[in-house]
Tab-separated table of C-alpha atoms in Angstrom:
chain	number	residue	atom	x	y	z
A	1	MET	CA	119.653	65.859	83.564
A	2	ALA	CA	116.453	67.573	84.606
A	3	LEU	CA	114.759	70.030	82.286
A	4	LEU	CA	114.653	73.246	84.220
A	5	ASN	CA	111.962	75.886	83.725
A	6	ILE	CA	111.819	79.278	85.443
A	7	ARG	CA	108.518	81.071	85.396
A	8	PRO	CA	106.953	84.047	87.107
A	9	ALA	CA	105.064	82.955	90.245
A	10	THR	CA	101.306	83.479	90.385
A	11	VAL	CA	98.835	83.890	93.263
A	12	ALA	CA	98.143	80.165	92.901
A	13	ASP	CA	101.782	79.616	94.076
A	14	ALA	CA	101.331	81.374	97.383
A	15	GLY	CA	101.131	78.113	99.355
A	16	LEU	CA	104.141	76.705	97.584
A	17	ILE	CA	106.156	79.848	98.201
A	18	LEU	CA	105.177	79.814	101.855
A	19	ARG	CA	106.393	76.187	102.093
A	20	PHE	CA	109.732	77.153	100.510
A	21	ILE	CA	109.976	80.138	102.892
A	22	ARG	CA	109.505	77.868	105.884
A	23	GLU	CA	112.064	75.416	104.550
A	24	LEU	CA	114.555	78.255	104.053
A	25	ALA	CA	113.849	79.556	107.574
A	26	ILE	CA	114.563	76.112	108.995
A	27	TYR	CA	117.856	75.925	107.056
A	28	GLU	CA	118.763	79.403	108.310
A	29	LYS	CA	117.969	78.383	111.886
A	30	ALA	CA	115.183	80.960	112.122
A	31	GLU	CA	111.909	79.018	111.712
A	32	GLN	CA	110.237	81.001	114.495
A	33	SER	CA	110.868	84.168	112.506
A	34	VAL	CA	108.264	83.345	109.795
A	35	GLN	CA	105.230	85.302	110.783
A	36	THR	CA	103.257	85.283	107.528
A	37	ASP	CA	100.770	82.900	106.106
A	38	GLU	CA	99.430	81.958	102.643
A	39	ILE	CA	97.136	85.016	102.574
A	40	GLY	CA	99.996	87.236	103.564
A	41	ILE	CA	102.125	85.906	100.740
A	42	ALA	CA	99.294	86.183	98.242
A	43	GLU	CA	98.676	89.832	99.215
A	44	SER	CA	102.275	90.942	99.532
A	45	LEU	CA	103.536	89.341	96.292
A	46	PHE	CA	100.458	89.468	94.080
A	47	GLY	CA	98.228	92.206	95.471
A	48	ALA	CA	97.652	95.521	93.692
A	49	ASP	CA	100.376	97.289	95.669
A	50	ALA	CA	102.930	94.489	95.575
A	51	THR	CA	106.487	95.691	95.118
A	52	ALA	CA	108.299	92.368	95.149
A	53	ARG	CA	108.249	89.663	92.483
A	54	ALA	CA	108.681	85.931	92.723
A	55	LEU	CA	109.931	83.183	90.401
A	56	VAL	CA	109.386	79.464	90.584
A	57	CYS	CA	111.950	76.989	89.307
A	58	GLU	CA	110.638	73.654	88.078
A	59	ALA	CA	112.460	70.502	87.162
A	60	ASN	CA	110.505	68.219	84.868
A	61	GLY	CA	107.355	69.994	85.934
A	62	GLU	CA	108.030	69.724	89.681
A	63	ALA	CA	108.576	72.979	91.727
A	64	ILE	CA	111.965	72.677	93.316
A	65	GLY	CA	112.881	76.288	94.228
A	66	TYR	CA	111.984	79.909	94.161
A	67	ALA	CA	113.407	83.412	94.233
A	68	VAL	CA	111.955	86.637	95.519
A	69	TYR	CA	113.337	90.050	94.511
A	70	PHE	CA	112.473	93.692	94.381
A	71	TYR	CA	113.863	96.835	92.873
A	72	ASN	CA	116.038	99.264	94.821
A	73	TYR	CA	117.822	102.406	93.824
A	74	SER	CA	121.394	103.639	93.888
A	75	THR	CA	121.796	107.383	94.189
A	76	TRP	CA	125.517	107.046	93.293
A	77	LEU	CA	124.696	105.260	90.026
A	78	GLY	CA	121.445	107.156	89.367
A	79	ARG	CA	119.901	103.838	88.397
A	80	LYS	CA	117.667	101.171	89.755
A	81	GLY	CA	119.001	97.767	90.895
A	82	ILE	CA	117.622	94.491	91.958
A	83	TYR	CA	117.761	93.122	95.456
A	84	LEU	CA	117.442	89.417	95.857
A	85	GLU	CA	115.525	88.724	99.040
A	86	ASP	CA	115.352	84.885	98.807
A	87	LEU	CA	116.961	82.182	96.622
A	88	TYR	CA	116.098	78.715	97.628
A	89	VAL	CA	116.315	75.198	96.160
A	90	SER	CA	115.012	72.127	97.969
A	91	PRO	CA	117.913	70.261	99.574
A	92	GLU	CA	117.434	67.111	97.501
A	93	LYS	CA	117.540	69.130	94.310
A	94	ARG	CA	120.679	71.174	95.028
A	95	GLY	CA	123.412	70.582	92.573
A	96	SER	CA	120.871	70.355	89.714
A	97	GLY	CA	121.650	73.865	88.378
A	98	ALA	CA	118.429	75.318	89.624
A	99	GLY	CA	120.036	77.913	91.917
A	100	LYS	CA	122.379	79.061	89.176
A	101	ALA	CA	119.476	79.191	86.719
A	102	LEU	CA	117.427	81.394	89.025
A	103	LEU	CA	120.358	83.694	89.683
A	104	LYS	CA	121.168	83.981	85.973
A	105	HIS	CA	117.488	84.571	85.162
A	106	ILE	CA	117.407	87.586	87.459
A	107	ALA	CA	120.906	88.785	86.347
A	108	ARG	CA	119.711	88.755	82.692
A	109	GLN	CA	116.683	90.713	83.765
A	110	ALA	CA	118.868	93.287	85.542
A	111	VAL	CA	121.070	93.721	82.494
A	112	ALA	CA	118.071	93.940	80.130
A	113	GLU	CA	116.476	96.645	82.278
A	114	GLY	CA	119.665	98.656	82.698
A	115	CYS	CA	120.000	98.008	86.404
A	116	GLY	CA	123.283	99.193	87.955
A	117	ARG	CA	123.490	96.448	90.578
A	118	PHE	CA	122.233	93.029	91.581
A	119	GLU	CA	122.651	92.573	95.317
A	120	TRP	CA	121.734	90.227	98.179
A	121	SER	CA	122.779	89.260	101.654
A	122	VAL	CA	124.073	85.960	102.890
A	123	LEU	CA	124.479	84.685	106.444
A	124	ASP	CA	128.169	84.711	107.402
A	125	TRP	CA	128.046	80.980	108.425
A	126	ASN	CA	126.373	79.790	105.172
A	127	THR	CA	129.603	78.555	103.551
A	128	PRO	CA	127.819	76.645	100.682
A	129	ALA	CA	125.966	79.770	99.635
A	130	ILE	CA	129.110	81.922	99.979
A	131	GLU	CA	131.035	79.510	97.753
A	132	PHE	CA	128.117	79.402	95.235
A	133	TYR	CA	127.947	83.226	95.006
A	134	THR	CA	131.667	83.661	94.882
A	135	ALA	CA	131.886	81.096	91.983
A	136	ALA	CA	129.247	83.200	90.185
A	137	GLY	CA	131.589	86.175	90.407
A	138	ALA	CA	129.876	88.035	93.230
A	139	ARG	CA	131.984	89.740	95.822
A	140	PRO	CA	131.104	90.508	99.466
A	141	GLN	CA	130.674	94.147	100.478
A	142	ASP	CA	132.433	93.793	103.872
A	143	GLU	CA	132.529	97.507	104.548
A	144	TRP	CA	128.768	97.656	105.076
A	145	THR	CA	126.816	96.543	108.100
A	146	VAL	CA	123.086	95.951	107.784
A	147	TYR	CA	120.879	97.687	110.391
A	148	ARG	CA	117.296	96.869	111.094
A	149	LEU	CA	114.325	98.401	112.898
A	150	GLU	CA	111.456	96.012	113.329
A	151	GLY	CA	108.514	95.213	115.581
A	152	GLU	CA	108.300	97.267	118.808
A	153	ALA	CA	111.544	99.006	118.145
A	154	LEU	CA	110.224	100.273	114.828
A	155	LYS	CA	106.915	101.434	116.335
A	156	ALA	CA	108.739	103.120	119.231
A	157	PHE	CA	111.076	104.990	116.906
A	158	ALA	CA	108.293	105.983	114.576
A	159	GLY	CA	106.210	107.326	117.522
């Protein structure tokens, strides 16, 4: 069994994180959607105004996965929460416990910080992820639909 270690990512991990992001995008059939580069990752995750955080999971010293999350807020609870943007483990390392370890690491942080919720989204066709999250005790919030403004639509609406 591999010895897993979860550590906060550093700016030196920007290239690694970008590689994992691209792998995740390929898995999610959205490779063309990745528009950032190593500099963008370094600035957005580790710059002075960064609002997201990243973790790296290592097995026997080898980076095998990552997670990116940020804090959100619930007006109904009157408390902050954590939103998991990405959770990814390299395909050949799945089943090693790395995904569960990353999820538990963030859940423990949420509990320690008094967060009211720990939330994320999953693609409706991603059965392995849905089964993984359900086994962890998470439940889908089917009554909500995600809306998004981006790109030209965002600029047009803002104008």
